[in-house]
Tab-separated table of C-alpha atoms in Angstrom:
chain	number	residue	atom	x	y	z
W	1	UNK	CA	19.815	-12.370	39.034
W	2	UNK	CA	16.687	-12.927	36.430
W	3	UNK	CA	17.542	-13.866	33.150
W	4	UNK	CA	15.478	-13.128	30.129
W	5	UNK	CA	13.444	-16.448	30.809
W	6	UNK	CA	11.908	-14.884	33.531
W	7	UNK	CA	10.033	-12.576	31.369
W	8	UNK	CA	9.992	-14.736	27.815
W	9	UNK	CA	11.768	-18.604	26.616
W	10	UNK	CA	11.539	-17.017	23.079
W	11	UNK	CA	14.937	-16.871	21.982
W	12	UNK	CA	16.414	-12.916	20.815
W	13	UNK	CA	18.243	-12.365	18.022
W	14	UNK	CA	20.313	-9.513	17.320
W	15	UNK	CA	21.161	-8.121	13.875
W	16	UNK	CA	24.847	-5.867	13.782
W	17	UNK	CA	26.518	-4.512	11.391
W	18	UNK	CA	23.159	-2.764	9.662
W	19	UNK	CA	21.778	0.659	9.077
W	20	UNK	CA	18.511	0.862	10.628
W	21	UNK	CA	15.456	2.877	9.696
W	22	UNK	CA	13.816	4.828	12.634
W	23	UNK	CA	12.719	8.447	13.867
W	24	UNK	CA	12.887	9.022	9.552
W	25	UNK	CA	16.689	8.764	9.924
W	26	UNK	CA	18.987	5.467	9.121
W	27	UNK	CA	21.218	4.619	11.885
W	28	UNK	CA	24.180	2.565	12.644
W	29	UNK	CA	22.817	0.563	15.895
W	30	UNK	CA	21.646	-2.936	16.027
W	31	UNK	CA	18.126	-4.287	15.840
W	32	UNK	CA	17.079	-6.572	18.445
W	33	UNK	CA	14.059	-9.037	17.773
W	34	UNK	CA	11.642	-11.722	20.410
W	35	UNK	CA	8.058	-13.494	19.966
W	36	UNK	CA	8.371	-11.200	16.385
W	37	UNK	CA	8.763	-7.721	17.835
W	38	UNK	CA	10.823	-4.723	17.822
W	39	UNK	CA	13.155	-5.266	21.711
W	40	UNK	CA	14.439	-2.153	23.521
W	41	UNK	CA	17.623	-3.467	24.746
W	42	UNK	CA	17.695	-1.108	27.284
W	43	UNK	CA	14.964	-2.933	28.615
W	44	UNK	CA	16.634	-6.030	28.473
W	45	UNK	CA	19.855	-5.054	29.484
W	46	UNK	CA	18.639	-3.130	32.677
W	47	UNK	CA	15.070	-4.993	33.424
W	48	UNK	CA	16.000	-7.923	32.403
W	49	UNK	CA	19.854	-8.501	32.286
W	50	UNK	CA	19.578	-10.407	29.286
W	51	UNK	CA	21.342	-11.123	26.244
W	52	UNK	CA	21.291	-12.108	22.571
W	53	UNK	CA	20.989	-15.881	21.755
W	54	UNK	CA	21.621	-15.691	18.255
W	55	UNK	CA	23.697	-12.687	16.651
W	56	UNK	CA	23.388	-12.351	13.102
W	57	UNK	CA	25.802	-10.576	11.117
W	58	UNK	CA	24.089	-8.078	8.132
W	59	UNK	CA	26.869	-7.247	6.539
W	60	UNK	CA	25.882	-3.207	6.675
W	61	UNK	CA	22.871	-3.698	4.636
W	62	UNK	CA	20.094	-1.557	5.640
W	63	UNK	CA	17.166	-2.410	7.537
W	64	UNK	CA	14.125	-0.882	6.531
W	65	UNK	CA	10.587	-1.786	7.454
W	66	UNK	CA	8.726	-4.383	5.179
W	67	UNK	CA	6.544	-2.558	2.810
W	68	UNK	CA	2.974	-2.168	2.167
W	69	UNK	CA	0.893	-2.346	-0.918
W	70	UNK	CA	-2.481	-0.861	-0.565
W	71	UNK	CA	-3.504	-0.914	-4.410
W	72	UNK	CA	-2.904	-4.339	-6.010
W	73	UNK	CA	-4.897	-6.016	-8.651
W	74	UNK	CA	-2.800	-9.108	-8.807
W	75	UNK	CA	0.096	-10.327	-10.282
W	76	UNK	CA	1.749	-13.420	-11.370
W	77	UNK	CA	-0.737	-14.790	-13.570
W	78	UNK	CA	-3.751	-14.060	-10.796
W	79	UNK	CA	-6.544	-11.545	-11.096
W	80	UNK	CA	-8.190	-10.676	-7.624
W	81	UNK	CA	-11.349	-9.370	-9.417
W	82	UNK	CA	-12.011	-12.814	-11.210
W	83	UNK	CA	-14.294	-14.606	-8.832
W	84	UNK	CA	-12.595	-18.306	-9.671
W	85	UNK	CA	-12.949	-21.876	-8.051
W	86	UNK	CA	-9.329	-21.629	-6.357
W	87	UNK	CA	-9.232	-17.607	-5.667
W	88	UNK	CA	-7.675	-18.420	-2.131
W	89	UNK	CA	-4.476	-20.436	-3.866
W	90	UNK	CA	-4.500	-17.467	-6.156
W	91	UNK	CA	-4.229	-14.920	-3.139
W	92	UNK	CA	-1.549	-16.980	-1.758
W	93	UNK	CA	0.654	-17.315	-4.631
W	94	UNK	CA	0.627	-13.447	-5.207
W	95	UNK	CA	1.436	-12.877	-1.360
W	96	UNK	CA	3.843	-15.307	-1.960
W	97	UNK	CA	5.583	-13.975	-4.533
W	98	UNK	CA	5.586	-10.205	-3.309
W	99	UNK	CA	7.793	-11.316	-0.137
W	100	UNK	CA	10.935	-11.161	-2.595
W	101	UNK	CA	9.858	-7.620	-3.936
W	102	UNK	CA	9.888	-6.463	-0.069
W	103	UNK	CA	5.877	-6.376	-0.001
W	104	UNK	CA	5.113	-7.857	3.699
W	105	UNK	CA	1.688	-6.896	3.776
W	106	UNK	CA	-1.105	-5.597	1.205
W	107	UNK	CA	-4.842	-4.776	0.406
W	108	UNK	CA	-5.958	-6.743	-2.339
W	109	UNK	CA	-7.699	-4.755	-5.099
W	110	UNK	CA	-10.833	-5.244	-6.481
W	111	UNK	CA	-11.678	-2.906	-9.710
W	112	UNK	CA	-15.036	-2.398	-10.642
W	113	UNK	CA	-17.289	-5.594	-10.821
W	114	UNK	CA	-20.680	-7.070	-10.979
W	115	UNK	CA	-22.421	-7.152	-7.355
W	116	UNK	CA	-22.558	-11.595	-8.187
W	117	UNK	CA	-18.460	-10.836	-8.342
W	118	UNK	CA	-18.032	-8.811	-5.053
W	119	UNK	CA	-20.452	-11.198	-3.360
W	120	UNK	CA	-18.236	-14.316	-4.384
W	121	UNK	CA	-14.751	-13.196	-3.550
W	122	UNK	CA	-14.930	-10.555	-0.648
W	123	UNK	CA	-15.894	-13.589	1.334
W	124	UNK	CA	-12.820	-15.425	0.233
W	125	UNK	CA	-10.503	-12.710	1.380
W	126	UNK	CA	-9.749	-12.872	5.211
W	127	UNK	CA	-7.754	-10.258	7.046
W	128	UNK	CA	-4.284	-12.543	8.189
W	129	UNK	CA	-0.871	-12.004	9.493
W	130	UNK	CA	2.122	-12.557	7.148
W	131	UNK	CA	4.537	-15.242	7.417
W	132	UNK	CA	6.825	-18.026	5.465
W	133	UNK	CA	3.587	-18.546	3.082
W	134	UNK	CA	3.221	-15.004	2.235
W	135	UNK	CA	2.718	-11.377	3.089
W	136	UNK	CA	-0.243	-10.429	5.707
W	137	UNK	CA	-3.603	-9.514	4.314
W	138	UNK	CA	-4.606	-5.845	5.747
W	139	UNK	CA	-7.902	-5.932	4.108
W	140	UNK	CA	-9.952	-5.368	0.385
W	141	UNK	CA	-9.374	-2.305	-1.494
W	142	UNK	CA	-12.773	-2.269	-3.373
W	143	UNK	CA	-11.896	0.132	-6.269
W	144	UNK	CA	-15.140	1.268	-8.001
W	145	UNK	CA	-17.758	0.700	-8.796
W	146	UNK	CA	-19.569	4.200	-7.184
W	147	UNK	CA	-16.869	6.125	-9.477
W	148	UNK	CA	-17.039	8.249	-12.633
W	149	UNK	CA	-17.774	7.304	-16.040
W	150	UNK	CA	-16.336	10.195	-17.673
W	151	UNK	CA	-12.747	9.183	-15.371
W	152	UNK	CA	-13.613	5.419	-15.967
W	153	UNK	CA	-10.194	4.734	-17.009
W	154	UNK	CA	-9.704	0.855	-17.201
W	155	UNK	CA	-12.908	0.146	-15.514
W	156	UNK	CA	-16.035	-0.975	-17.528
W	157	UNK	CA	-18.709	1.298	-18.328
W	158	UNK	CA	-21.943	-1.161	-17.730
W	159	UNK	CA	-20.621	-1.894	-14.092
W	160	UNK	CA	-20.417	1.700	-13.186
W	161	UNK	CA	-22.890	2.550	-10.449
W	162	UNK	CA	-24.597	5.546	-8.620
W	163	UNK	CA	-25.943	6.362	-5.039
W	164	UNK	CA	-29.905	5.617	-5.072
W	165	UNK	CA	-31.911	7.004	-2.586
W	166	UNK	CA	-30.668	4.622	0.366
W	167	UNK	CA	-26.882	5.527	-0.654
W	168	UNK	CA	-25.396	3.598	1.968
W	169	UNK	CA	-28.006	0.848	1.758
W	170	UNK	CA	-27.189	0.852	-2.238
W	171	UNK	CA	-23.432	0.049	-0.994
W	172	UNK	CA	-23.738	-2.207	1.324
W	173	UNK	CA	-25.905	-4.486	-1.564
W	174	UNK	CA	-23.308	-4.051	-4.382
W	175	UNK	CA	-20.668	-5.578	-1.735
W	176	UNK	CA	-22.857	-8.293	-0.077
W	177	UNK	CA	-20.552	-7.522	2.976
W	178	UNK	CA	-17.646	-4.814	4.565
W	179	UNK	CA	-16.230	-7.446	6.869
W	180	UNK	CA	-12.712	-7.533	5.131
W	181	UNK	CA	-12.683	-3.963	3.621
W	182	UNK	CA	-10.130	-1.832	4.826
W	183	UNK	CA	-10.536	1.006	1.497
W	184	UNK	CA	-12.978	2.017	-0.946
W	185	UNK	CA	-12.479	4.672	-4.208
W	186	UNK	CA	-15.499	6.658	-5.009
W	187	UNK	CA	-16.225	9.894	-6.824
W	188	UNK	CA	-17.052	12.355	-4.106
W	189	UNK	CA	-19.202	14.891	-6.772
W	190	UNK	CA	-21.612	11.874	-6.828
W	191	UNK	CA	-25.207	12.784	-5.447
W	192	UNK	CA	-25.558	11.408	-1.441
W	193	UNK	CA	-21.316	10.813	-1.292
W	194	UNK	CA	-21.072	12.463	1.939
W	195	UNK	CA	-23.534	10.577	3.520
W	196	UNK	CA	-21.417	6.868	2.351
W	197	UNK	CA	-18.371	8.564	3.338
W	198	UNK	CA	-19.263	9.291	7.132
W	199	UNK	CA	-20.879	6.016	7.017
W	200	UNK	CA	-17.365	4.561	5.648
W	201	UNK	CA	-15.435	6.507	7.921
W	202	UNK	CA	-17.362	5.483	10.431
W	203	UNK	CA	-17.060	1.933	10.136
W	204	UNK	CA	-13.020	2.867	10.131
W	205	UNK	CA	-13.264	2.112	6.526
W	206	UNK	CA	-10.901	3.817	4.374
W	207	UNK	CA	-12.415	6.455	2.114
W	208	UNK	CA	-10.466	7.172	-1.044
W	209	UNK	CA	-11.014	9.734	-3.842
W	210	UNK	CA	-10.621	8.914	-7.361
W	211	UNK	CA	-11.964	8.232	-11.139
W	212	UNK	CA	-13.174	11.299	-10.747
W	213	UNK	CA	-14.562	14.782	-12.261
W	214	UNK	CA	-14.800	16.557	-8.391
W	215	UNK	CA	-13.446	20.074	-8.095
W	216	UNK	CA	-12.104	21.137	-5.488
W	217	UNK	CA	-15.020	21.595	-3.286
W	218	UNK	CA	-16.343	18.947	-3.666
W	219	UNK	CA	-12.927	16.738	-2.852
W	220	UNK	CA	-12.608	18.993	-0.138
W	221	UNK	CA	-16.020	18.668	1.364
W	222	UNK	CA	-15.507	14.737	1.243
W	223	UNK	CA	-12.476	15.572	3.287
W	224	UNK	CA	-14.305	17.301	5.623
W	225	UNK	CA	-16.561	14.242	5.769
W	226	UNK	CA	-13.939	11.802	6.670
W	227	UNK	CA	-12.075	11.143	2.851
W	228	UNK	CA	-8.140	10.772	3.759
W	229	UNK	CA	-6.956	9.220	0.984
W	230	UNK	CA	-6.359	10.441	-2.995
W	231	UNK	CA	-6.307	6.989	-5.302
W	232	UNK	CA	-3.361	7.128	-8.001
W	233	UNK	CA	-2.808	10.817	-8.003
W	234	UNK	CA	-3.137	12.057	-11.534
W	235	UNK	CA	-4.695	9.480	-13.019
W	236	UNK	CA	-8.319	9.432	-13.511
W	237	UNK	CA	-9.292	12.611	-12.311
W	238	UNK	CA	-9.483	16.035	-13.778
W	239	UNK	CA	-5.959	17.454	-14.572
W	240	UNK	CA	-4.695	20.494	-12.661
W	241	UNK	CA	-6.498	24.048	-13.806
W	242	UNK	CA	-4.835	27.195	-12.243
W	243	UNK	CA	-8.565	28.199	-11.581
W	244	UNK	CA	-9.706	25.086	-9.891
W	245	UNK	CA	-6.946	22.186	-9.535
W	246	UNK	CA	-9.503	19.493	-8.768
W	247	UNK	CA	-8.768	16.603	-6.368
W	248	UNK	CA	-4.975	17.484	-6.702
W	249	UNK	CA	-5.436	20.311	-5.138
W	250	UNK	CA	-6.156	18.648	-1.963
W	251	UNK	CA	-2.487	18.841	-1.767
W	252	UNK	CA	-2.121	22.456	-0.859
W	253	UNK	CA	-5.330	22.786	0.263
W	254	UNK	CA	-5.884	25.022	3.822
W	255	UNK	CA	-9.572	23.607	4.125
W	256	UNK	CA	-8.096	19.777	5.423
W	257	UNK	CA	-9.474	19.321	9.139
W	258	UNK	CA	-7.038	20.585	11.926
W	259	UNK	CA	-4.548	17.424	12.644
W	260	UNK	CA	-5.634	15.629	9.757
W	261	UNK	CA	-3.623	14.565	6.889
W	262	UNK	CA	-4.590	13.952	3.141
W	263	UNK	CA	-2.307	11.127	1.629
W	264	UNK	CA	-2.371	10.315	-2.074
W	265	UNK	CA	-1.352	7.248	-3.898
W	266	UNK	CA	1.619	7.652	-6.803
W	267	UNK	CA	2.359	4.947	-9.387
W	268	UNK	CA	6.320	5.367	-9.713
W	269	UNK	CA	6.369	3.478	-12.100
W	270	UNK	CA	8.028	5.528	-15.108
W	271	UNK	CA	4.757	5.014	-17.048
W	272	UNK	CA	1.341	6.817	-15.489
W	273	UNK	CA	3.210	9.453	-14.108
W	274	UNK	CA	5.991	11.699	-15.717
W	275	UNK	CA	8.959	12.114	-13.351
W	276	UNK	CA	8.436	16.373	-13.253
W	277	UNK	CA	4.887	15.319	-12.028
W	278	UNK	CA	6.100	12.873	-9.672
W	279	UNK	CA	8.701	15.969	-8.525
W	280	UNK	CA	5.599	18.252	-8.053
W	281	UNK	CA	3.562	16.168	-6.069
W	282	UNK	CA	6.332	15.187	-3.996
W	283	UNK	CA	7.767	18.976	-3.307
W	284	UNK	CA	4.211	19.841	-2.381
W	285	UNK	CA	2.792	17.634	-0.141
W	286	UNK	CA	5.689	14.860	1.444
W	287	UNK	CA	4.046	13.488	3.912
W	288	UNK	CA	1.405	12.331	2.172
W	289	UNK	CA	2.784	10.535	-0.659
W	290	UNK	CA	2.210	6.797	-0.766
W	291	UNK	CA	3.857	4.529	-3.241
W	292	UNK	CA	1.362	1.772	-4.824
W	293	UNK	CA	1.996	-0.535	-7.591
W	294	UNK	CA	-1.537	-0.696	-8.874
W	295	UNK	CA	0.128	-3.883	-10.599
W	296	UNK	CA	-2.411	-6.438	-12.628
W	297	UNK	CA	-2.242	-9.984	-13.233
W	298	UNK	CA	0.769	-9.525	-15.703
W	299	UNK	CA	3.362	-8.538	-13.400
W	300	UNK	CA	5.968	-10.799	-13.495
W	301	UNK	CA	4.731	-12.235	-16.764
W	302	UNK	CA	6.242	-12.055	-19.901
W	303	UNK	CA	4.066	-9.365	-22.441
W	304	UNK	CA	1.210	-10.286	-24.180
W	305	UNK	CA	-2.686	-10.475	-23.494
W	306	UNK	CA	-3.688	-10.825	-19.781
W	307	UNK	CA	-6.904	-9.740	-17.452
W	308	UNK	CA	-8.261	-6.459	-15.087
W	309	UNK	CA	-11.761	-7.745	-13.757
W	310	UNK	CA	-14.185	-7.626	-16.803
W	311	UNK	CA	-11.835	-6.884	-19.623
W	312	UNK	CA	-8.751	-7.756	-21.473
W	313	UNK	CA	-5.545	-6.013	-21.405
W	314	UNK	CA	-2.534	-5.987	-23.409
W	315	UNK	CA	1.197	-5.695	-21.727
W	316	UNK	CA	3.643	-4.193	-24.189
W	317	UNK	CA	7.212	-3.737	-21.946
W	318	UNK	CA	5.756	-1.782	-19.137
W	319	UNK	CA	2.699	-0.311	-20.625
W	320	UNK	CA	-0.427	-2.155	-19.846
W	321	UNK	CA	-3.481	-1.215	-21.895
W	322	UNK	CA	-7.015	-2.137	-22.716
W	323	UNK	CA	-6.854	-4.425	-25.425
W	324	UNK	CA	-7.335	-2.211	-28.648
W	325	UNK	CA	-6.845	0.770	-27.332
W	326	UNK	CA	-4.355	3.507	-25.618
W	327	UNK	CA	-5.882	3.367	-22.278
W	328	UNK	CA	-3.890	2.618	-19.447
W	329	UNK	CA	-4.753	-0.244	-17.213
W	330	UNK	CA	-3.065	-0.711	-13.958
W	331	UNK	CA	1.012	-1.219	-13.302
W	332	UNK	CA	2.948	-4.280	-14.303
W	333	UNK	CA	5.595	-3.063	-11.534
W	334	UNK	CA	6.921	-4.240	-8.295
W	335	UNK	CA	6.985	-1.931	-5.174
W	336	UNK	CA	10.846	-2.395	-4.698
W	337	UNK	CA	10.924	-1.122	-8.511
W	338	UNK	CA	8.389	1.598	-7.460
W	339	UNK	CA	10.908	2.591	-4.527
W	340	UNK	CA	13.879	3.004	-6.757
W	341	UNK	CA	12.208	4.980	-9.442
W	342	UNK	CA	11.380	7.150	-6.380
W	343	UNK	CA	14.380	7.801	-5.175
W	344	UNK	CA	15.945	8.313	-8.628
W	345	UNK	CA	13.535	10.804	-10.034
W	346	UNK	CA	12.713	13.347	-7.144
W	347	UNK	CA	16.356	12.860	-6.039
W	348	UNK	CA	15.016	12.008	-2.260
W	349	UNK	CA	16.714	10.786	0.766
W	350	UNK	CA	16.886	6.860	0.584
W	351	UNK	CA	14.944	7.272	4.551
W	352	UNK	CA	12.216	9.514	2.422
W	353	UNK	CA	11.876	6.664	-0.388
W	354	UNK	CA	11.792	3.883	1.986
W	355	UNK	CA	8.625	5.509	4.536
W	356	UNK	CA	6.794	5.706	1.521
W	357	UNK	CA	6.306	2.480	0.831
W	358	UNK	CA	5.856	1.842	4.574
W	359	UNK	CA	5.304	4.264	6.955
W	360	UNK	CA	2.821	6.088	5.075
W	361	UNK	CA	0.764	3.257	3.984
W	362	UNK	CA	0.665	2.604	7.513
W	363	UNK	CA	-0.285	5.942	8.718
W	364	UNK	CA	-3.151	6.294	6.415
W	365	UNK	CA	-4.573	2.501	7.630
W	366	UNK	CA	-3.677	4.094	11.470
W	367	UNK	CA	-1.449	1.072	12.093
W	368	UNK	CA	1.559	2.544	12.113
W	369	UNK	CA	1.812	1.377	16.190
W	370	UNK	CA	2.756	-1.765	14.774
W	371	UNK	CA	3.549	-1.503	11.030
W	372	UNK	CA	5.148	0.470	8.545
W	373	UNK	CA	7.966	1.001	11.309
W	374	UNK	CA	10.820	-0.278	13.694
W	375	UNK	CA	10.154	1.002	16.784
W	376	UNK	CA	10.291	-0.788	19.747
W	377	UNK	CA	7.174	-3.309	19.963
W	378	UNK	CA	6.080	-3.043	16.540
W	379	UNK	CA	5.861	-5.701	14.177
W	380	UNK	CA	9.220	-7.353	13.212
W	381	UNK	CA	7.808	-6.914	9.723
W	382	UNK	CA	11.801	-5.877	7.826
W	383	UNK	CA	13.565	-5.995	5.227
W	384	UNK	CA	17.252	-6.131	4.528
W	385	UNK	CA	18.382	-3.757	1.559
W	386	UNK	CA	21.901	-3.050	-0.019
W	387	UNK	CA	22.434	0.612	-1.338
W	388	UNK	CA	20.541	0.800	-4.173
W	389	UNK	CA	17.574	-0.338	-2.372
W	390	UNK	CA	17.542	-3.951	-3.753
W	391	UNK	CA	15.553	-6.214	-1.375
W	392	UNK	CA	18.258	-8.702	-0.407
W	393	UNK	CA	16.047	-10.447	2.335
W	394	UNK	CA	12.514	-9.474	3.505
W	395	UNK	CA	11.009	-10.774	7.560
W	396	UNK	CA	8.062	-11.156	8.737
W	397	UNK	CA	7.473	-11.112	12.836
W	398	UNK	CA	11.359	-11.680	12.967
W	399	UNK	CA	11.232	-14.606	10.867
W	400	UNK	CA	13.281	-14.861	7.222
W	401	UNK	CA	10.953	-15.552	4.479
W	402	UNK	CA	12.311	-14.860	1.365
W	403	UNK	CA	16.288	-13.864	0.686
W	404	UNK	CA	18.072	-13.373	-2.435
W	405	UNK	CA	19.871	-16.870	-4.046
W	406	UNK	CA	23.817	-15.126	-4.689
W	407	UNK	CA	24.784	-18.880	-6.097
W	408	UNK	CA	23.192	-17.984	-9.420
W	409	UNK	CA	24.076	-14.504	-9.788
């Protein structure tokens, strides 16, 4: 009779007693892990006649999958848009520190920069799996600077850029390089957009639309082009007119693409958007909505004076601003934080709060075959959650990387 080493040595470990996330439902059954994937235990019951080596007891927590953040400046003191000497240790210590907010993998976020910048750290950034020294690396989210100066938001003016005559060409120099990009935010009413966008798209390149003035022809016409994703809805862009309701229209819009699917970013954070907004966008378009952090260098920092790229900003509680002024700059929340103030204020299913943080992140980068989920061969990318949705332990391909110390609490 075969055993399981006929087909793997890798050891399996079972987790019972848990409430697991899959087919959008939680579900008492037990997850089964090898060589970090998702097992079918039918599979190895029947195929294989295996069994469990190691059994692991989750005390019916939930298991949801790890989360993903595709708009993150920083955090923790570090500032992905400040081309420095020891960038890489500063990319580490943020995907470090993100494991214990439930963040297993991200897109590092570049706001709007000099070309010299760009050209310095986009080679620094390297598309990685996540493991005990931090959460994977899906790719750059270059954020600017082809956006907007009347929507400029936190983003300085004198770096602000348009399409020349050789749009893409015009790109392609301001970057130095698309090797690690996996999203870009541009202003689709900019002259020769549609031409960058198929060009993006093509490249399986991420379009996003945002910092913007586009109506909603012109948002839809980049969606027709390729666009499929809406940065930090709300924010930055023209605020809904019963007459013409801009790029947040795209929510209700019947001119998206047959089969395709228009997902927005929301920053849940109690701060950029008000709850009854939050409500709105949620009722109207579910399936799209993506939770992002947009957090800076001053999350998890105490308040005071801290960086976004070129300029300062100022963190007073949980409003971050450009020094001196009242604009808004970025998020100084985590995505588990994001999650709960989610939940709380559209009054969603905890299996509704949880897939947007994961599966649709994943769905929009078209890796939800392996993340973003827990079905069977995916990524063992998890975390382990107690009722309120506080990350008690987060895994990465199976492995434990971060859990909650209960000796000091």
């Amino acid at each position: 009779m075969p055993s399981n080493k006929s087909v793997s040595d890798a050891p399996i470990v079972q987790f019972t007693n848990c409430r697991i996330l899959r087919d959008h439902q939680l579900q008492r059954e037990d997850l089964w892990v090898r060589e970090g994937k998702i097992l079918n235990p039918e599979k190895l019951f029947f195929d294989e006649k295996g069994s469990a080596d190691v059994q692991l007891d989750c005390k019916d927590s939930i298991i949801a999958p790890g989360f993903i953040d595709v708009q993150i400046n920083g955090g923790f003191g570090v500032d992905f848009s400040l081309a420095t000497d020891d960038f890489k240790s500063g990319i580490d210590l943020v995907s470090q520190k993100i494991l214990s907010h439930g963040v297993t993998s991200f897109c590092p976020t570049l706001v709007t920069s000099p070309p010299s910048v760009y050209h310095q750290i986009l080679p620094q950034i390297s598309v990685r799996n996540g493991g005990a020294h931090g959460a994977g690396i899906l790719g750059a989210h270059l954020e600017g600077p082809f956006i907007s100066k009347e929507k400029k938001g936190a983003h300085p003016e004198h770096c602000l850029r348009t399409f020349e005559a050789g749009a893409f060409q015009d790109l392609l120099a301001t970057y130095g390089s698309l090797d690690c990009v996996q999203i870009v935010t541009l202003a689709p009413e900019m002259r020769r957009s549609s031409e960058v966008i198929q060009e993006l798209t093509k490249r399986g390149i991420c379009v996003s639309l945002g910092h913007s003035v586009a109506n909603l022809s012109q948002a839809e016409e980049a969606v027709q082009h390729g666009a499929t994703f809406i940065t930090h809805l709300f924010n930055a862009m023209l605020p809904f007119h019963h007459r013409d309701p801009g790029i947040v229209g795209l929510l209700t819009s019947d001119k998206i693409p047959a089969g395709r699917r228009v997902f927005y970013g929301m920053i849940s954070d109690g701060i950029h958007t008000n709850p009854a907004a939050l409500r709105i966008a949620h009722r109207a378009h579910p399936k799209g909505l993506v939770l992002v952090t947009d957090a800076i260098a001053g999350m998890g920092l105490a308040p005071g004076r801290h960086t976004l790229g070129q300029q300062v900003v100022e963190i007073d509680g949980l409003n971050t601003y450009i020094a001196g002024t009242k604009t808004l700059s970025g998020s100084v929340a985590t995505m588990d934080t994001c999650v709960r103030h989610f939940q709380e204020a559209t009054g969603c299913s905890v299996e509704t709060a949880l897939e947007a943080a994961s599966l649709h992140p994943a769905q929009l980068l078209g890796i939800e075959h392996k993340k973003g989920t827990l079905d069977y061969d995916s990524d063992a990318d998890f975390l382990m959650l107690n009722d309120s949705l506080y990350v008690q332990a987060t895994y990465i391909a199976g492995e434990e990387v971060w859990r909650q110390d209960v000796s000091g609490m």
